[in-house]
Amino acid sequence: MTATAEAGVREVLGRLADAWNSGDAAAYGRLFTEDADYVTFFGMNFPGREAIESSHRALFEGPLRGSKLTGSLGGAAKVRFVRPDVAVAVVGGGSSLSGAEVADEGRESTVSFVLVQEGGEWLITAFQNTRVSDPRG
């Protein structure tokens, strides 16, 4: 795939982190397709851009107010193109409830994204967040 397409995917992931870190649910939601699926580390699915935005608004105004994503979503992601207009990205990272630059203990995740190109822009159509844990318990 072209470097331009990969840069576009990485830019969207960077904007996703920026929107989270700013607590901007509208900007966060705009990065998803209308019919996107957003699966949390709890296994809940928020289907559609509207549900993604509203659920994040509640989080950003409530328990995740002032939280920050750690790591570099756009820079660190492994990006693979399934087709010229479909990309899969996988990246590790975490979050800090206090806004620190380092993830809080137990808040590291691996996140998988499926992005599609619509109308010349890349949007996220599927998101899966999986908490990193020791399978031995």
Short mmCIF file of N, CA, C and O in Angstrom, two decimals:
data_model
loop_
_atom_site.label_atom_id
_atom_site.label_comp_id
_atom_site.label_asym_id
_atom_site.label_seq_id
_atom_site.Cartn_x
_atom_site.Cartn_y
_atom_site.Cartn_z
N MET A 1 0.84 -1.18 0.00
CA MET A 1 0.00 0.00 0.00
C MET A 1 0.88 1.23 0.00
O MET A 1 2.05 1.17 0.36
N THR A 2 0.33 2.33 -0.40
CA THR A 2 1.11 3.56 -0.50
C THR A 2 1.39 4.15 0.87
O THR A 2 0.65 3.95 1.84
N ALA A 3 2.48 4.88 0.93
CA ALA A 3 2.84 5.57 2.17
C ALA A 3 1.76 6.59 2.54
O ALA A 3 1.50 6.83 3.73
N THR A 4 1.10 7.17 1.55
CA THR A 4 0.04 8.15 1.80
C THR A 4 -1.14 7.50 2.51
O THR A 4 -1.70 8.07 3.46
N ALA A 5 -1.54 6.31 2.08
CA ALA A 5 -2.65 5.60 2.72
C ALA A 5 -2.29 5.25 4.16
O ALA A 5 -3.09 5.45 5.08
N GLU A 6 -1.08 4.74 4.37
CA GLU A 6 -0.68 4.39 5.73
C GLU A 6 -0.62 5.63 6.62
O GLU A 6 -1.04 5.59 7.78
N ALA A 7 -0.12 6.72 6.08
CA ALA A 7 -0.07 7.97 6.85
C ALA A 7 -1.48 8.43 7.21
O ALA A 7 -1.72 8.93 8.32
N GLY A 8 -2.45 8.23 6.32
CA GLY A 8 -3.84 8.59 6.60
C GLY A 8 -4.42 7.78 7.73
O GLY A 8 -5.13 8.32 8.59
N VAL A 9 -4.13 6.49 7.76
CA VAL A 9 -4.60 5.61 8.84
C VAL A 9 -3.97 6.05 10.16
O VAL A 9 -4.66 6.20 11.17
N ARG A 10 -2.67 6.26 10.15
CA ARG A 10 -1.97 6.66 11.38
C ARG A 10 -2.48 8.02 11.89
O ARG A 10 -2.60 8.23 13.09
N GLU A 11 -2.81 8.90 10.97
CA GLU A 11 -3.32 10.22 11.35
C GLU A 11 -4.66 10.10 12.08
O GLU A 11 -4.90 10.78 13.08
N VAL A 12 -5.54 9.23 11.60
CA VAL A 12 -6.83 9.02 12.27
C VAL A 12 -6.62 8.48 13.67
O VAL A 12 -7.26 8.93 14.63
N LEU A 13 -5.70 7.54 13.83
CA LEU A 13 -5.44 6.98 15.15
C LEU A 13 -4.86 8.04 16.09
O LEU A 13 -5.21 8.09 17.27
N GLY A 14 -4.02 8.89 15.56
CA GLY A 14 -3.50 10.00 16.36
C GLY A 14 -4.60 10.97 16.77
O GLY A 14 -4.63 11.44 17.91
N ARG A 15 -5.51 11.25 15.85
CA ARG A 15 -6.64 12.14 16.17
C ARG A 15 -7.56 11.51 17.21
O ARG A 15 -8.14 12.22 18.05
N LEU A 16 -7.69 10.18 17.18
CA LEU A 16 -8.50 9.48 18.17
C LEU A 16 -7.91 9.71 19.57
O LEU A 16 -8.64 10.05 20.51
N ALA A 17 -6.61 9.54 19.69
CA ALA A 17 -5.94 9.78 20.98
C ALA A 17 -6.08 11.23 21.40
O ALA A 17 -6.35 11.53 22.57
N ASP A 18 -5.92 12.16 20.47
CA ASP A 18 -6.05 13.59 20.78
C ASP A 18 -7.45 13.91 21.29
O ASP A 18 -7.62 14.67 22.26
N ALA A 19 -8.48 13.33 20.64
CA ALA A 19 -9.86 13.59 21.06
C ALA A 19 -10.10 13.03 22.46
O ALA A 19 -10.72 13.68 23.29
N TRP A 20 -9.60 11.83 22.73
CA TRP A 20 -9.73 11.25 24.07
C TRP A 20 -9.05 12.15 25.09
O TRP A 20 -9.63 12.51 26.11
N ASN A 21 -7.81 12.53 24.80
CA ASN A 21 -7.02 13.31 25.75
C ASN A 21 -7.60 14.70 25.98
O ASN A 21 -7.34 15.31 27.02
N SER A 22 -8.39 15.18 25.05
CA SER A 22 -9.07 16.46 25.20
C SER A 22 -10.46 16.31 25.81
O SER A 22 -11.14 17.30 26.08
N GLY A 23 -10.91 15.06 25.97
CA GLY A 23 -12.25 14.82 26.50
C GLY A 23 -13.34 15.26 25.54
O GLY A 23 -14.43 15.63 25.95
N ASP A 24 -13.06 15.19 24.23
CA ASP A 24 -13.97 15.69 23.20
C ASP A 24 -14.72 14.53 22.54
O ASP A 24 -14.25 13.94 21.57
N ALA A 25 -15.89 14.21 23.07
CA ALA A 25 -16.67 13.09 22.58
C ALA A 25 -17.13 13.27 21.14
O ALA A 25 -17.18 12.31 20.37
N ALA A 26 -17.45 14.50 20.75
CA ALA A 26 -17.89 14.74 19.37
C ALA A 26 -16.76 14.47 18.39
O ALA A 26 -16.97 13.81 17.36
N ALA A 27 -15.57 14.96 18.69
CA ALA A 27 -14.42 14.72 17.82
C ALA A 27 -14.08 13.23 17.80
O ALA A 27 -13.73 12.68 16.76
N TYR A 28 -14.21 12.57 18.93
CA TYR A 28 -13.96 11.13 19.02
C TYR A 28 -14.94 10.39 18.12
O TYR A 28 -14.54 9.57 17.29
N GLY A 29 -16.22 10.68 18.25
CA GLY A 29 -17.25 9.99 17.47
C GLY A 29 -17.14 10.21 15.98
O GLY A 29 -17.43 9.30 15.19
N ARG A 30 -16.69 11.40 15.57
CA ARG A 30 -16.57 11.70 14.13
C ARG A 30 -15.57 10.82 13.41
O ARG A 30 -15.58 10.74 12.18
N LEU A 31 -14.71 10.14 14.14
CA LEU A 31 -13.68 9.30 13.52
C LEU A 31 -14.20 7.90 13.18
O LEU A 31 -13.46 7.10 12.63
N PHE A 32 -15.48 7.64 13.46
CA PHE A 32 -16.09 6.34 13.22
C PHE A 32 -17.13 6.42 12.11
O PHE A 32 -17.76 7.46 11.92
N THR A 33 -17.33 5.31 11.40
CA THR A 33 -18.40 5.25 10.41
C THR A 33 -19.74 5.27 11.14
O THR A 33 -19.82 4.97 12.34
N GLU A 34 -20.79 5.61 10.43
CA GLU A 34 -22.13 5.66 11.01
C GLU A 34 -22.53 4.33 11.64
O GLU A 34 -23.22 4.29 12.64
N ASP A 35 -22.09 3.22 11.02
CA ASP A 35 -22.50 1.88 11.48
C ASP A 35 -21.37 1.13 12.19
O ASP A 35 -21.39 -0.09 12.28
N ALA A 36 -20.40 1.84 12.74
CA ALA A 36 -19.25 1.21 13.39
C ALA A 36 -19.68 0.37 14.59
O ALA A 36 -20.73 0.60 15.19
N ASP A 37 -18.83 -0.59 14.94
CA ASP A 37 -18.99 -1.37 16.16
C ASP A 37 -17.80 -1.07 17.07
O ASP A 37 -16.65 -1.13 16.64
N TYR A 38 -18.09 -0.75 18.33
CA TYR A 38 -17.08 -0.39 19.31
C TYR A 38 -17.21 -1.36 20.47
O TYR A 38 -18.16 -1.30 21.25
N VAL A 39 -16.26 -2.29 20.58
CA VAL A 39 -16.31 -3.31 21.62
C VAL A 39 -15.31 -2.94 22.71
O VAL A 39 -14.11 -2.83 22.46
N THR A 40 -15.83 -2.76 23.93
CA THR A 40 -15.01 -2.37 25.07
C THR A 40 -14.26 -3.57 25.65
O THR A 40 -14.58 -4.72 25.32
N PHE A 41 -13.32 -3.30 26.56
CA PHE A 41 -12.60 -4.40 27.19
C PHE A 41 -13.50 -5.22 28.11
O PHE A 41 -13.15 -6.32 28.50
N PHE A 42 -14.69 -4.69 28.44
CA PHE A 42 -15.67 -5.46 29.20
C PHE A 42 -16.50 -6.37 28.30
O PHE A 42 -17.32 -7.13 28.77
N GLY A 43 -16.33 -6.23 26.97
CA GLY A 43 -17.08 -7.05 26.03
C GLY A 43 -18.39 -6.44 25.58
O GLY A 43 -19.16 -7.06 24.86
N MET A 44 -18.66 -5.21 26.01
CA MET A 44 -19.89 -4.53 25.57
C MET A 44 -19.68 -3.94 24.18
O MET A 44 -18.61 -3.41 23.88
N ASN A 45 -20.72 -4.00 23.34
CA ASN A 45 -20.65 -3.41 22.01
C ASN A 45 -21.53 -2.16 21.97
O ASN A 45 -22.69 -2.20 22.34
N PHE A 46 -20.93 -1.07 21.52
CA PHE A 46 -21.68 0.16 21.26
C PHE A 46 -21.78 0.29 19.74
O PHE A 46 -20.81 0.65 19.09
N PRO A 47 -22.93 -0.05 19.17
CA PRO A 47 -23.07 -0.01 17.71
C PRO A 47 -23.46 1.38 17.21
O PRO A 47 -24.41 1.98 17.71
N GLY A 48 -22.69 1.87 16.28
CA GLY A 48 -23.02 3.14 15.62
C GLY A 48 -22.33 4.34 16.21
O GLY A 48 -22.02 4.39 17.41
N ARG A 49 -22.07 5.30 15.36
CA ARG A 49 -21.37 6.53 15.74
C ARG A 49 -22.06 7.25 16.90
O ARG A 49 -21.42 7.73 17.83
N GLU A 50 -23.39 7.33 16.84
CA GLU A 50 -24.13 8.05 17.88
C GLU A 50 -23.92 7.41 19.25
O GLU A 50 -23.68 8.11 20.25
N ALA A 51 -23.97 6.09 19.33
CA ALA A 51 -23.76 5.39 20.60
C ALA A 51 -22.33 5.54 21.08
O ALA A 51 -22.08 5.68 22.29
N ILE A 52 -21.39 5.52 20.16
CA ILE A 52 -19.97 5.69 20.51
C ILE A 52 -19.76 7.08 21.10
O ILE A 52 -19.15 7.24 22.16
N GLU A 53 -20.29 8.08 20.43
CA GLU A 53 -20.13 9.45 20.92
C GLU A 53 -20.81 9.64 22.27
O GLU A 53 -20.21 10.18 23.21
N SER A 54 -22.05 9.20 22.40
CA SER A 54 -22.78 9.45 23.66
C SER A 54 -22.16 8.68 24.82
O SER A 54 -22.08 9.20 25.94
N SER A 55 -21.71 7.46 24.59
CA SER A 55 -21.08 6.70 25.67
C SER A 55 -19.77 7.35 26.10
O SER A 55 -19.45 7.40 27.30
N HIS A 56 -19.03 7.90 25.15
CA HIS A 56 -17.78 8.57 25.51
C HIS A 56 -18.03 9.93 26.17
O HIS A 56 -17.28 10.34 27.04
N ARG A 57 -19.10 10.58 25.79
CA ARG A 57 -19.44 11.83 26.47
C ARG A 57 -19.67 11.56 27.95
O ARG A 57 -19.16 12.26 28.82
N ALA A 58 -20.42 10.50 28.24
CA ALA A 58 -20.68 10.15 29.64
C ALA A 58 -19.38 9.79 30.36
O ALA A 58 -19.19 10.17 31.52
N LEU A 59 -18.49 9.09 29.69
CA LEU A 59 -17.22 8.73 30.31
C LEU A 59 -16.34 9.96 30.53
O LEU A 59 -15.75 10.13 31.61
N PHE A 60 -16.25 10.82 29.50
CA PHE A 60 -15.37 12.00 29.60
C PHE A 60 -15.89 13.02 30.61
O PHE A 60 -15.13 13.79 31.17
N GLU A 61 -17.20 13.02 30.85
CA GLU A 61 -17.77 13.94 31.83
C GLU A 61 -17.86 13.30 33.21
O GLU A 61 -18.15 13.98 34.18
N GLY A 62 -17.62 11.99 33.26
CA GLY A 62 -17.74 11.26 34.51
C GLY A 62 -16.45 10.58 34.93
O GLY A 62 -15.45 11.25 35.19
N PRO A 63 -16.46 9.24 34.95
CA PRO A 63 -15.34 8.51 35.55
C PRO A 63 -14.00 8.65 34.83
O PRO A 63 -12.96 8.44 35.44
N LEU A 64 -14.01 9.02 33.56
CA LEU A 64 -12.75 9.15 32.82
C LEU A 64 -12.38 10.61 32.56
O LEU A 64 -11.51 10.90 31.73
N ARG A 65 -13.01 11.52 33.27
CA ARG A 65 -12.69 12.95 33.15
C ARG A 65 -11.21 13.16 33.48
O ARG A 65 -10.72 12.72 34.51
N GLY A 66 -10.48 13.79 32.56
CA GLY A 66 -9.07 14.09 32.77
C GLY A 66 -8.13 12.92 32.51
O GLY A 66 -6.92 13.06 32.67
N SER A 67 -8.67 11.77 32.10
CA SER A 67 -7.80 10.63 31.81
C SER A 67 -7.03 10.87 30.51
O SER A 67 -7.43 11.69 29.69
N LYS A 68 -5.95 10.15 30.36
CA LYS A 68 -5.12 10.28 29.15
C LYS A 68 -4.78 8.90 28.64
O LYS A 68 -4.53 7.97 29.41
N LEU A 69 -4.74 8.79 27.31
CA LEU A 69 -4.22 7.58 26.69
C LEU A 69 -2.70 7.68 26.68
O LEU A 69 -2.15 8.76 26.44
N THR A 70 -2.05 6.58 26.95
CA THR A 70 -0.59 6.56 26.95
C THR A 70 -0.10 5.79 25.73
O THR A 70 -0.83 5.01 25.14
N GLY A 71 1.12 6.04 25.35
CA GLY A 71 1.66 5.40 24.16
C GLY A 71 1.36 6.27 22.96
O GLY A 71 0.88 7.39 23.06
N SER A 72 1.63 5.73 21.79
CA SER A 72 1.43 6.47 20.55
C SER A 72 0.58 5.65 19.60
O SER A 72 1.09 4.81 18.87
N LEU A 73 -0.73 5.88 19.63
CA LEU A 73 -1.62 5.09 18.78
C LEU A 73 -1.20 5.13 17.32
O LEU A 73 -1.05 4.11 16.67
N GLY A 74 -1.04 6.33 16.79
CA GLY A 74 -0.74 6.46 15.37
C GLY A 74 0.67 6.00 15.01
O GLY A 74 0.89 5.35 14.01
N GLY A 75 1.63 6.31 15.85
CA GLY A 75 3.01 6.00 15.54
C GLY A 75 3.39 4.55 15.76
O GLY A 75 4.21 3.99 15.04
N ALA A 76 2.81 3.92 16.77
CA ALA A 76 3.22 2.58 17.15
C ALA A 76 2.40 1.46 16.51
O ALA A 76 2.77 0.30 16.59
N ALA A 77 1.31 1.78 15.86
CA ALA A 77 0.41 0.76 15.33
C ALA A 77 1.05 -0.07 14.23
O ALA A 77 1.81 0.43 13.40
N LYS A 78 0.72 -1.36 14.25
CA LYS A 78 1.03 -2.23 13.12
C LYS A 78 -0.14 -2.06 12.16
O LYS A 78 -1.29 -2.31 12.53
N VAL A 79 0.13 -1.60 10.94
CA VAL A 79 -0.93 -1.34 9.96
C VAL A 79 -0.77 -2.32 8.80
O VAL A 79 0.32 -2.49 8.26
N ARG A 80 -1.89 -2.96 8.44
CA ARG A 80 -1.90 -3.91 7.33
C ARG A 80 -3.12 -3.62 6.47
O ARG A 80 -4.22 -3.42 6.99
N PHE A 81 -2.92 -3.59 5.17
CA PHE A 81 -4.03 -3.31 4.25
C PHE A 81 -4.60 -4.62 3.71
O PHE A 81 -3.88 -5.43 3.13
N VAL A 82 -5.90 -4.81 3.93
CA VAL A 82 -6.61 -5.97 3.43
C VAL A 82 -6.97 -5.74 1.97
O VAL A 82 -6.90 -6.65 1.14
N ARG A 83 -7.35 -4.51 1.67
CA ARG A 83 -7.61 -4.01 0.32
C ARG A 83 -7.12 -2.57 0.32
O ARG A 83 -6.86 -2.01 1.38
N PRO A 84 -7.05 -1.94 -0.83
CA PRO A 84 -6.60 -0.55 -0.84
C PRO A 84 -7.45 0.39 0.02
O PRO A 84 -6.95 1.39 0.52
N ASP A 85 -8.72 0.04 0.24
CA ASP A 85 -9.60 0.91 1.01
C ASP A 85 -10.00 0.33 2.37
O ASP A 85 -10.90 0.83 3.03
N VAL A 86 -9.30 -0.72 2.82
CA VAL A 86 -9.57 -1.35 4.11
C VAL A 86 -8.25 -1.65 4.80
O VAL A 86 -7.39 -2.33 4.25
N ALA A 87 -8.10 -1.15 6.02
CA ALA A 87 -6.87 -1.37 6.78
C ALA A 87 -7.20 -1.95 8.15
O ALA A 87 -8.23 -1.64 8.74
N VAL A 88 -6.30 -2.79 8.64
CA VAL A 88 -6.37 -3.31 10.00
C VAL A 88 -5.17 -2.74 10.73
O VAL A 88 -4.05 -2.74 10.23
N ALA A 89 -5.41 -2.22 11.93
CA ALA A 89 -4.33 -1.69 12.76
C ALA A 89 -4.43 -2.31 14.14
O ALA A 89 -5.53 -2.45 14.68
N VAL A 90 -3.29 -2.69 14.69
CA VAL A 90 -3.23 -3.26 16.03
C VAL A 90 -2.15 -2.50 16.79
O VAL A 90 -1.05 -2.29 16.28
N VAL A 91 -2.50 -2.10 18.02
CA VAL A 91 -1.54 -1.30 18.80
C VAL A 91 -1.76 -1.57 20.29
O VAL A 91 -2.88 -1.81 20.73
N GLY A 92 -0.68 -1.52 21.03
CA GLY A 92 -0.74 -1.61 22.48
C GLY A 92 -0.70 -0.22 23.08
O GLY A 92 -0.20 0.72 22.47
N GLY A 93 -1.24 -0.09 24.24
CA GLY A 93 -1.22 1.18 24.95
C GLY A 93 -1.94 1.04 26.26
O GLY A 93 -2.18 -0.06 26.73
N GLY A 94 -2.27 2.15 26.83
CA GLY A 94 -2.97 2.11 28.10
C GLY A 94 -3.60 3.44 28.40
O GLY A 94 -3.68 4.31 27.53
N SER A 95 -4.00 3.60 29.65
CA SER A 95 -4.59 4.86 30.04
C SER A 95 -4.21 5.18 31.48
O SER A 95 -3.89 4.29 32.27
N SER A 96 -4.25 6.45 31.77
CA SER A 96 -3.97 6.95 33.11
C SER A 96 -5.16 7.76 33.57
O SER A 96 -5.54 8.73 32.91
N LEU A 97 -5.77 7.36 34.66
CA LEU A 97 -6.92 8.08 35.17
C LEU A 97 -6.54 9.46 35.69
O LEU A 97 -7.35 10.38 35.67
N SER A 98 -5.30 9.62 36.12
CA SER A 98 -4.85 10.90 36.66
C SER A 98 -4.29 11.84 35.59
O SER A 98 -3.94 12.97 35.90
N GLY A 99 -4.19 11.34 34.36
CA GLY A 99 -3.64 12.17 33.29
C GLY A 99 -2.13 12.06 33.16
O GLY A 99 -1.52 12.81 32.41
N ALA A 100 -1.51 11.10 33.85
CA ALA A 100 -0.07 10.89 33.77
C ALA A 100 0.31 10.35 32.39
O ALA A 100 -0.53 9.87 31.64
N GLU A 101 1.60 10.41 32.09
CA GLU A 101 2.11 9.95 30.80
C GLU A 101 2.28 8.43 30.74
O GLU A 101 2.51 7.89 29.68
N VAL A 102 2.21 7.77 31.89
CA VAL A 102 2.41 6.33 31.97
C VAL A 102 1.09 5.69 32.38
O VAL A 102 0.38 6.20 33.25
N ALA A 103 0.78 4.54 31.77
CA ALA A 103 -0.48 3.86 32.09
C ALA A 103 -0.51 3.42 33.54
O ALA A 103 0.50 3.00 34.11
N ASP A 104 -1.70 3.54 34.13
CA ASP A 104 -1.91 3.02 35.48
C ASP A 104 -1.78 1.50 35.44
O ASP A 104 -2.10 0.85 34.43
N GLU A 105 -1.36 0.93 36.57
CA GLU A 105 -1.25 -0.52 36.65
C GLU A 105 -2.61 -1.16 36.35
O GLU A 105 -3.65 -0.70 36.85
N GLY A 106 -2.59 -2.18 35.49
CA GLY A 106 -3.83 -2.87 35.14
C GLY A 106 -4.64 -2.20 34.06
O GLY A 106 -5.72 -2.66 33.72
N ARG A 107 -4.13 -1.09 33.48
CA ARG A 107 -4.89 -0.38 32.45
C ARG A 107 -4.21 -0.46 31.08
O ARG A 107 -4.43 0.38 30.22
N GLU A 108 -3.38 -1.49 30.87
CA GLU A 108 -2.76 -1.70 29.57
C GLU A 108 -3.71 -2.53 28.70
O GLU A 108 -4.37 -3.44 29.18
N SER A 109 -3.76 -2.18 27.42
CA SER A 109 -4.65 -2.86 26.48
C SER A 109 -3.96 -3.11 25.15
O SER A 109 -2.97 -2.46 24.83
N THR A 110 -4.51 -4.03 24.39
CA THR A 110 -4.20 -4.18 22.97
C THR A 110 -5.49 -3.83 22.25
O THR A 110 -6.56 -4.36 22.59
N VAL A 111 -5.40 -2.94 21.28
CA VAL A 111 -6.59 -2.48 20.56
C VAL A 111 -6.44 -2.83 19.09
O VAL A 111 -5.39 -2.61 18.48
N SER A 112 -7.52 -3.38 18.53
CA SER A 112 -7.59 -3.69 17.10
C SER A 112 -8.59 -2.76 16.44
O SER A 112 -9.67 -2.53 16.98
N PHE A 113 -8.23 -2.25 15.29
CA PHE A 113 -9.08 -1.35 14.51
C PHE A 113 -9.25 -1.90 13.10
O PHE A 113 -8.29 -2.44 12.54
N VAL A 114 -10.42 -1.73 12.53
CA VAL A 114 -10.62 -1.89 11.10
C VAL A 114 -11.04 -0.52 10.60
O VAL A 114 -11.98 0.08 11.12
N LEU A 115 -10.29 -0.02 9.62
CA LEU A 115 -10.58 1.30 9.06
C LEU A 115 -10.94 1.15 7.59
O LEU A 115 -10.39 0.28 6.89
N VAL A 116 -11.85 1.98 7.13
CA VAL A 116 -12.25 1.98 5.72
C VAL A 116 -12.10 3.40 5.18
O VAL A 116 -12.23 4.38 5.93
N GLN A 117 -11.85 3.46 3.89
CA GLN A 117 -11.77 4.77 3.26
C GLN A 117 -13.12 5.09 2.65
O GLN A 117 -13.65 4.33 1.83
N GLU A 118 -13.71 6.19 3.11
CA GLU A 118 -15.01 6.65 2.62
C GLU A 118 -14.89 8.10 2.20
O GLU A 118 -14.47 8.93 3.01
N GLY A 119 -15.25 8.39 0.97
CA GLY A 119 -15.22 9.77 0.50
C GLY A 119 -13.85 10.42 0.65
O GLY A 119 -13.76 11.60 0.96
N GLY A 120 -12.80 9.64 0.46
CA GLY A 120 -11.45 10.18 0.52
C GLY A 120 -10.86 10.29 1.91
O GLY A 120 -9.74 10.76 2.08
N GLU A 121 -11.61 9.86 2.96
CA GLU A 121 -11.05 9.91 4.32
C GLU A 121 -11.13 8.54 4.97
O GLU A 121 -12.00 7.74 4.67
N TRP A 122 -10.21 8.29 5.87
CA TRP A 122 -10.20 7.05 6.62
C TRP A 122 -11.06 7.20 7.86
O TRP A 122 -10.98 8.21 8.57
N LEU A 123 -11.92 6.19 8.12
CA LEU A 123 -12.77 6.16 9.31
C LEU A 123 -12.68 4.78 9.94
O LEU A 123 -12.46 3.78 9.24
N ILE A 124 -12.89 4.71 11.23
CA ILE A 124 -12.87 3.45 11.95
C ILE A 124 -14.25 2.82 11.86
O ILE A 124 -15.26 3.46 12.16
N THR A 125 -14.30 1.56 11.44
CA THR A 125 -15.58 0.87 11.33
C THR A 125 -15.72 -0.26 12.36
O THR A 125 -16.82 -0.71 12.63
N ALA A 126 -14.60 -0.67 12.95
CA ALA A 126 -14.63 -1.67 14.02
C ALA A 126 -13.48 -1.40 14.98
O ALA A 126 -12.37 -1.08 14.55
N PHE A 127 -13.77 -1.53 16.27
CA PHE A 127 -12.83 -1.25 17.34
C PHE A 127 -12.99 -2.35 18.38
O PHE A 127 -14.10 -2.66 18.78
N GLN A 128 -11.89 -2.94 18.81
CA GLN A 128 -11.92 -3.99 19.85
C GLN A 128 -10.81 -3.70 20.84
O GLN A 128 -9.64 -3.66 20.47
N ASN A 129 -11.16 -3.46 22.09
CA ASN A 129 -10.20 -3.17 23.15
C ASN A 129 -10.12 -4.40 24.05
O ASN A 129 -11.13 -4.85 24.57
N THR A 130 -8.91 -4.93 24.22
CA THR A 130 -8.72 -6.10 25.08
C THR A 130 -7.70 -5.77 26.15
O THR A 130 -6.57 -5.37 25.83
N ARG A 131 -8.08 -5.89 27.40
CA ARG A 131 -7.18 -5.62 28.52
C ARG A 131 -6.08 -6.67 28.52
O ARG A 131 -6.36 -7.87 28.35
N VAL A 132 -4.85 -6.25 28.72
CA VAL A 132 -3.73 -7.18 28.84
C VAL A 132 -3.79 -7.80 30.23
O VAL A 132 -3.93 -7.08 31.22
N SER A 133 -3.74 -9.12 30.29
CA SER A 133 -3.79 -9.81 31.58
C SER A 133 -2.97 -11.08 31.49
O SER A 133 -2.69 -11.58 30.40
N ASP A 134 -2.63 -11.61 32.62
CA ASP A 134 -1.89 -12.85 32.70
C ASP A 134 -2.90 -14.00 32.63
O ASP A 134 -3.77 -14.11 33.51
N PRO A 135 -2.83 -14.84 31.59
CA PRO A 135 -3.82 -15.91 31.46
C PRO A 135 -3.77 -16.95 32.58
O PRO A 135 -4.70 -17.71 32.77
N ARG A 136 -2.69 -16.93 33.35
CA ARG A 136 -2.57 -17.86 34.48
C ARG A 136 -3.33 -17.35 35.70
O ARG A 136 -3.41 -18.03 36.70
N GLY A 137 -3.90 -16.11 35.56
CA GLY A 137 -4.70 -15.57 36.64
C GLY A 137 -3.86 -14.83 37.61
O GLY A 137 -4.00 -14.24 38.52
#
